[in-house]
Amino acid sequence: QVQLVESGGGLVQPGGSLSLSCAASGSIFSINAMGWYRQAPGKQRELVATITSGGSTNYADSVKGRFTISRDNAKNTVYLQMNSLKPEDTAVYVCNADVRRRSYGPYYNYWGQGTQVTVSS
């Protein structure tokens, strides 16, 4: 099995910063894309940012220039640095990864449990 565990959420004032991390563990041969999604109350889950194993990144327009996604392939960990946070960034942030559990095997998609980020004064 594969587990994704997020950490780093919390309460921050508007304009502040937070850093999230997500560590993948378990039966892992390799990880392709990793990413962050978020879901606010009453809204659908939406893409925040993704990063490939080679480091190519993709961001939602709403977070471009404020959020930075990165990863440490040796640690199977993905990070999200969030700056200039706004109240509308309030949501549960969930980690996602495409994991190959053995060589020449298929990639499976996994989700973490999520971590709450609240931006409020």
JSON list of C-alpha atoms in Angstrom, two decimals:
[
{"chain": "A", "resi": 1, "resn": "GLN", "atom": "CA", "xyz": [0.00, 0.00, 0.00]},
{"chain": "A", "resi": 2, "resn": "VAL", "atom": "CA", "xyz": [0.93, 3.64, -0.39]},
{"chain": "A", "resi": 3, "resn": "GLN", "atom": "CA", "xyz": [0.21, 6.43, 2.07]},
{"chain": "A", "resi": 4, "resn": "LEU", "atom": "CA", "xyz": [0.37, 10.18, 1.52]},
{"chain": "A", "resi": 5, "resn": "VAL", "atom": "CA", "xyz": [0.63, 12.25, 4.68]},
{"chain": "A", "resi": 6, "resn": "GLU", "atom": "CA", "xyz": [0.28, 16.02, 4.61]},
{"chain": "A", "resi": 7, "resn": "SER", "atom": "CA", "xyz": [1.51, 18.45, 7.22]},
{"chain": "A", "resi": 8, "resn": "GLY", "atom": "CA", "xyz": [1.91, 22.18, 7.70]},
{"chain": "A", "resi": 9, "resn": "GLY", "atom": "CA", "xyz": [-1.62, 23.54, 7.59]},
{"chain": "A", "resi": 10, "resn": "GLY", "atom": "CA", "xyz": [-3.00, 26.01, 10.07]},
{"chain": "A", "resi": 11, "resn": "LEU", "atom": "CA", "xyz": [-4.39, 29.48, 10.65]},
{"chain": "A", "resi": 12, "resn": "VAL", "atom": "CA", "xyz": [-2.67, 32.48, 9.10]},
{"chain": "A", "resi": 13, "resn": "GLN", "atom": "CA", "xyz": [-3.58, 36.13, 8.62]},
{"chain": "A", "resi": 14, "resn": "PRO", "atom": "CA", "xyz": [-4.18, 37.57, 5.15]},
{"chain": "A", "resi": 15, "resn": "GLY", "atom": "CA", "xyz": [-0.88, 38.36, 3.49]},
{"chain": "A", "resi": 16, "resn": "GLY", "atom": "CA", "xyz": [0.91, 35.71, 5.48]},
{"chain": "A", "resi": 17, "resn": "SER", "atom": "CA", "xyz": [2.70, 32.54, 4.42]},
{"chain": "A", "resi": 18, "resn": "LEU", "atom": "CA", "xyz": [2.42, 28.83, 5.05]},
{"chain": "A", "resi": 19, "resn": "SER", "atom": "CA", "xyz": [4.39, 25.84, 3.85]},
{"chain": "A", "resi": 20, "resn": "LEU", "atom": "CA", "xyz": [2.82, 22.44, 3.28]},
{"chain": "A", "resi": 21, "resn": "SER", "atom": "CA", "xyz": [4.55, 19.14, 2.80]},
{"chain": "A", "resi": 22, "resn": "CYS", "atom": "CA", "xyz": [3.35, 15.70, 1.72]},
{"chain": "A", "resi": 23, "resn": "ALA", "atom": "CA", "xyz": [5.40, 12.56, 2.18]},
{"chain": "A", "resi": 24, "resn": "ALA", "atom": "CA", "xyz": [4.63, 9.38, 0.29]},
{"chain": "A", "resi": 25, "resn": "SER", "atom": "CA", "xyz": [5.53, 6.07, 1.90]},
{"chain": "A", "resi": 26, "resn": "GLY", "atom": "CA", "xyz": [4.91, 2.38, 1.45]},
{"chain": "A", "resi": 27, "resn": "SER", "atom": "CA", "xyz": [5.39, 0.16, -1.56]},
{"chain": "A", "resi": 28, "resn": "ILE", "atom": "CA", "xyz": [6.90, 2.69, -3.99]},
{"chain": "A", "resi": 29, "resn": "PHE", "atom": "CA", "xyz": [9.06, 2.01, -7.02]},
{"chain": "A", "resi": 30, "resn": "SER", "atom": "CA", "xyz": [8.73, 5.45, -8.57]},
{"chain": "A", "resi": 31, "resn": "ILE", "atom": "CA", "xyz": [6.46, 8.49, -8.54]},
{"chain": "A", "resi": 32, "resn": "ASN", "atom": "CA", "xyz": [5.47, 10.41, -11.64]},
{"chain": "A", "resi": 33, "resn": "ALA", "atom": "CA", "xyz": [3.39, 13.54, -11.10]},
{"chain": "A", "resi": 34, "resn": "MET", "atom": "CA", "xyz": [2.66, 14.90, -7.63]},
{"chain": "A", "resi": 35, "resn": "GLY", "atom": "CA", "xyz": [0.32, 17.71, -6.86]},
{"chain": "A", "resi": 36, "resn": "TRP", "atom": "CA", "xyz": [-1.86, 19.72, -4.55]},
{"chain": "A", "resi": 37, "resn": "TYR", "atom": "CA", "xyz": [-5.58, 20.20, -4.80]},
{"chain": "A", "resi": 38, "resn": "ARG", "atom": "CA", "xyz": [-7.94, 22.08, -2.51]},
{"chain": "A", "resi": 39, "resn": "GLN", "atom": "CA", "xyz": [-11.58, 22.00, -1.57]},
{"chain": "A", "resi": 40, "resn": "ALA", "atom": "CA", "xyz": [-13.39, 24.84, 0.12]},
{"chain": "A", "resi": 41, "resn": "PRO", "atom": "CA", "xyz": [-16.73, 24.35, 1.90]},
{"chain": "A", "resi": 42, "resn": "GLY", "atom": "CA", "xyz": [-19.53, 24.00, -0.61]},
{"chain": "A", "resi": 43, "resn": "LYS", "atom": "CA", "xyz": [-17.17, 23.97, -3.58]},
{"chain": "A", "resi": 44, "resn": "GLN", "atom": "CA", "xyz": [-15.70, 21.34, -5.85]},
{"chain": "A", "resi": 45, "resn": "ARG", "atom": "CA", "xyz": [-12.14, 20.15, -5.45]},
{"chain": "A", "resi": 46, "resn": "GLU", "atom": "CA", "xyz": [-9.82, 22.18, -7.65]},
{"chain": "A", "resi": 47, "resn": "LEU", "atom": "CA", "xyz": [-6.26, 21.90, -8.88]},
{"chain": "A", "resi": 48, "resn": "VAL", "atom": "CA", "xyz": [-3.71, 24.11, -7.12]},
{"chain": "A", "resi": 49, "resn": "ALA", "atom": "CA", "xyz": [-0.42, 22.97, -8.60]},
{"chain": "A", "resi": 50, "resn": "THR", "atom": "CA", "xyz": [1.32, 19.90, -10.02]},
{"chain": "A", "resi": 51, "resn": "ILE", "atom": "CA", "xyz": [4.92, 18.92, -10.60]},
{"chain": "A", "resi": 52, "resn": "THR", "atom": "CA", "xyz": [6.39, 16.09, -12.67]},
{"chain": "A", "resi": 53, "resn": "SER", "atom": "CA", "xyz": [9.32, 13.93, -11.66]},
{"chain": "A", "resi": 54, "resn": "GLY", "atom": "CA", "xyz": [11.44, 16.06, -13.97]},
{"chain": "A", "resi": 55, "resn": "GLY", "atom": "CA", "xyz": [10.38, 19.27, -12.26]},
{"chain": "A", "resi": 56, "resn": "SER", "atom": "CA", "xyz": [7.89, 20.70, -14.74]},
{"chain": "A", "resi": 57, "resn": "THR", "atom": "CA", "xyz": [5.21, 22.65, -12.92]},
{"chain": "A", "resi": 58, "resn": "ASN", "atom": "CA", "xyz": [1.65, 23.75, -13.55]},
{"chain": "A", "resi": 59, "resn": "TYR", "atom": "CA", "xyz": [-0.38, 26.22, -11.48]},
{"chain": "A", "resi": 60, "resn": "ALA", "atom": "CA", "xyz": [-3.96, 27.35, -11.22]},
{"chain": "A", "resi": 61, "resn": "ASP", "atom": "CA", "xyz": [-4.30, 30.93, -12.39]},
{"chain": "A", "resi": 62, "resn": "SER", "atom": "CA", "xyz": [-5.56, 31.96, -8.96]},
{"chain": "A", "resi": 63, "resn": "VAL", "atom": "CA", "xyz": [-2.25, 31.03, -7.27]},
{"chain": "A", "resi": 64, "resn": "LYS", "atom": "CA", "xyz": [0.32, 31.91, -9.94]},
{"chain": "A", "resi": 65, "resn": "GLY", "atom": "CA", "xyz": [3.01, 34.18, -8.58]},
{"chain": "A", "resi": 66, "resn": "ARG", "atom": "CA", "xyz": [2.02, 33.44, -4.96]},
{"chain": "A", "resi": 67, "resn": "PHE", "atom": "CA", "xyz": [2.44, 29.67, -4.56]},
{"chain": "A", "resi": 68, "resn": "THR", "atom": "CA", "xyz": [5.46, 27.54, -5.40]},
{"chain": "A", "resi": 69, "resn": "ILE", "atom": "CA", "xyz": [5.42, 23.76, -5.71]},
{"chain": "A", "resi": 70, "resn": "SER", "atom": "CA", "xyz": [8.60, 21.71, -5.37]},
{"chain": "A", "resi": 71, "resn": "ARG", "atom": "CA", "xyz": [9.60, 18.14, -4.64]},
{"chain": "A", "resi": 72, "resn": "ASP", "atom": "CA", "xyz": [12.40, 16.02, -3.28]},
{"chain": "A", "resi": 73, "resn": "ASN", "atom": "CA", "xyz": [12.43, 12.81, -5.29]},
{"chain": "A", "resi": 74, "resn": "ALA", "atom": "CA", "xyz": [14.84, 11.09, -2.90]},
{"chain": "A", "resi": 75, "resn": "LYS", "atom": "CA", "xyz": [12.36, 11.66, -0.06]},
{"chain": "A", "resi": 76, "resn": "ASN", "atom": "CA", "xyz": [9.19, 11.07, -2.12]},
{"chain": "A", "resi": 77, "resn": "THR", "atom": "CA", "xyz": [7.99, 14.40, -0.79]},
{"chain": "A", "resi": 78, "resn": "VAL", "atom": "CA", "xyz": [6.21, 17.33, -2.41]},
{"chain": "A", "resi": 79, "resn": "TYR", "atom": "CA", "xyz": [6.03, 20.83, -0.95]},
{"chain": "A", "resi": 80, "resn": "LEU", "atom": "CA", "xyz": [3.81, 23.85, -1.42]},
{"chain": "A", "resi": 81, "resn": "GLN", "atom": "CA", "xyz": [5.06, 27.26, -0.36]},
{"chain": "A", "resi": 82, "resn": "MET", "atom": "CA", "xyz": [2.14, 29.64, -0.11]},
{"chain": "A", "resi": 83, "resn": "ASN", "atom": "CA", "xyz": [2.78, 33.38, 0.11]},
{"chain": "A", "resi": 84, "resn": "SER", "atom": "CA", "xyz": [0.51, 36.43, 0.09]},
{"chain": "A", "resi": 85, "resn": "LEU", "atom": "CA", "xyz": [-2.36, 34.28, 1.29]},
{"chain": "A", "resi": 86, "resn": "LYS", "atom": "CA", "xyz": [-5.92, 35.50, 0.83]},
{"chain": "A", "resi": 87, "resn": "PRO", "atom": "CA", "xyz": [-9.13, 34.55, 2.63]},
{"chain": "A", "resi": 88, "resn": "GLU", "atom": "CA", "xyz": [-10.27, 32.82, -0.56]},
{"chain": "A", "resi": 89, "resn": "ASP", "atom": "CA", "xyz": [-7.33, 30.42, -0.22]},
{"chain": "A", "resi": 90, "resn": "THR", "atom": "CA", "xyz": [-9.08, 28.90, 2.80]},
{"chain": "A", "resi": 91, "resn": "ALA", "atom": "CA", "xyz": [-9.67, 25.23, 2.08]},
{"chain": "A", "resi": 92, "resn": "VAL", "atom": "CA", "xyz": [-8.60, 21.68, 2.84]},
{"chain": "A", "resi": 93, "resn": "TYR", "atom": "CA", "xyz": [-5.44, 21.07, 0.85]},
{"chain": "A", "resi": 94, "resn": "VAL", "atom": "CA", "xyz": [-4.99, 17.53, -0.39]},
{"chain": "A", "resi": 95, "resn": "CYS", "atom": "CA", "xyz": [-1.90, 15.85, -1.80]},
{"chain": "A", "resi": 96, "resn": "ASN", "atom": "CA", "xyz": [-2.03, 13.64, -4.89]},
{"chain": "A", "resi": 97, "resn": "ALA", "atom": "CA", "xyz": [0.52, 11.33, -6.51]},
{"chain": "A", "resi": 98, "resn": "ASP", "atom": "CA", "xyz": [0.83, 8.89, -9.39]},
{"chain": "A", "resi": 99, "resn": "VAL", "atom": "CA", "xyz": [2.79, 5.95, -7.98]},
{"chain": "A", "resi": 100, "resn": "ARG", "atom": "CA", "xyz": [4.34, 2.94, -9.64]},
{"chain": "A", "resi": 101, "resn": "ARG", "atom": "CA", "xyz": [4.62, 0.16, -7.08]},
{"chain": "A", "resi": 102, "resn": "ARG", "atom": "CA", "xyz": [6.95, -2.11, -9.06]},
{"chain": "A", "resi": 103, "resn": "SER", "atom": "CA", "xyz": [9.11, -1.86, -12.12]},
{"chain": "A", "resi": 104, "resn": "TYR", "atom": "CA", "xyz": [7.14, -2.07, -15.40]},
{"chain": "A", "resi": 105, "resn": "GLY", "atom": "CA", "xyz": [3.93, -1.91, -13.39]},
{"chain": "A", "resi": 106, "resn": "PRO", "atom": "CA", "xyz": [1.10, 0.56, -13.90]},
{"chain": "A", "resi": 107, "resn": "TYR", "atom": "CA", "xyz": [0.80, 3.91, -12.17]},
{"chain": "A", "resi": 108, "resn": "TYR", "atom": "CA", "xyz": [-1.90, 4.21, -9.53]},
{"chain": "A", "resi": 109, "resn": "ASN", "atom": "CA", "xyz": [-3.32, 7.48, -8.27]},
{"chain": "A", "resi": 110, "resn": "TYR", "atom": "CA", "xyz": [-3.32, 8.13, -4.53]},
{"chain": "A", "resi": 111, "resn": "TRP", "atom": "CA", "xyz": [-4.75, 10.88, -2.33]},
{"chain": "A", "resi": 112, "resn": "GLY", "atom": "CA", "xyz": [-3.81, 12.09, 1.11]},
{"chain": "A", "resi": 113, "resn": "GLN", "atom": "CA", "xyz": [-6.27, 12.90, 3.89]},
{"chain": "A", "resi": 114, "resn": "GLY", "atom": "CA", "xyz": [-5.83, 16.64, 3.59]},
{"chain": "A", "resi": 115, "resn": "THR", "atom": "CA", "xyz": [-4.72, 19.49, 5.82]},
{"chain": "A", "resi": 116, "resn": "GLN", "atom": "CA", "xyz": [-6.79, 22.56, 6.71]},
{"chain": "A", "resi": 117, "resn": "VAL", "atom": "CA", "xyz": [-5.55, 25.99, 5.71]},
{"chain": "A", "resi": 118, "resn": "THR", "atom": "CA", "xyz": [-7.49, 28.93, 7.10]},
{"chain": "A", "resi": 119, "resn": "VAL", "atom": "CA", "xyz": [-6.70, 32.51, 6.12]},
{"chain": "A", "resi": 120, "resn": "SER", "atom": "CA", "xyz": [-8.44, 34.92, 8.43]},
{"chain": "A", "resi": 121, "resn": "SER", "atom": "CA", "xyz": [-7.80, 37.99, 10.52]}
]
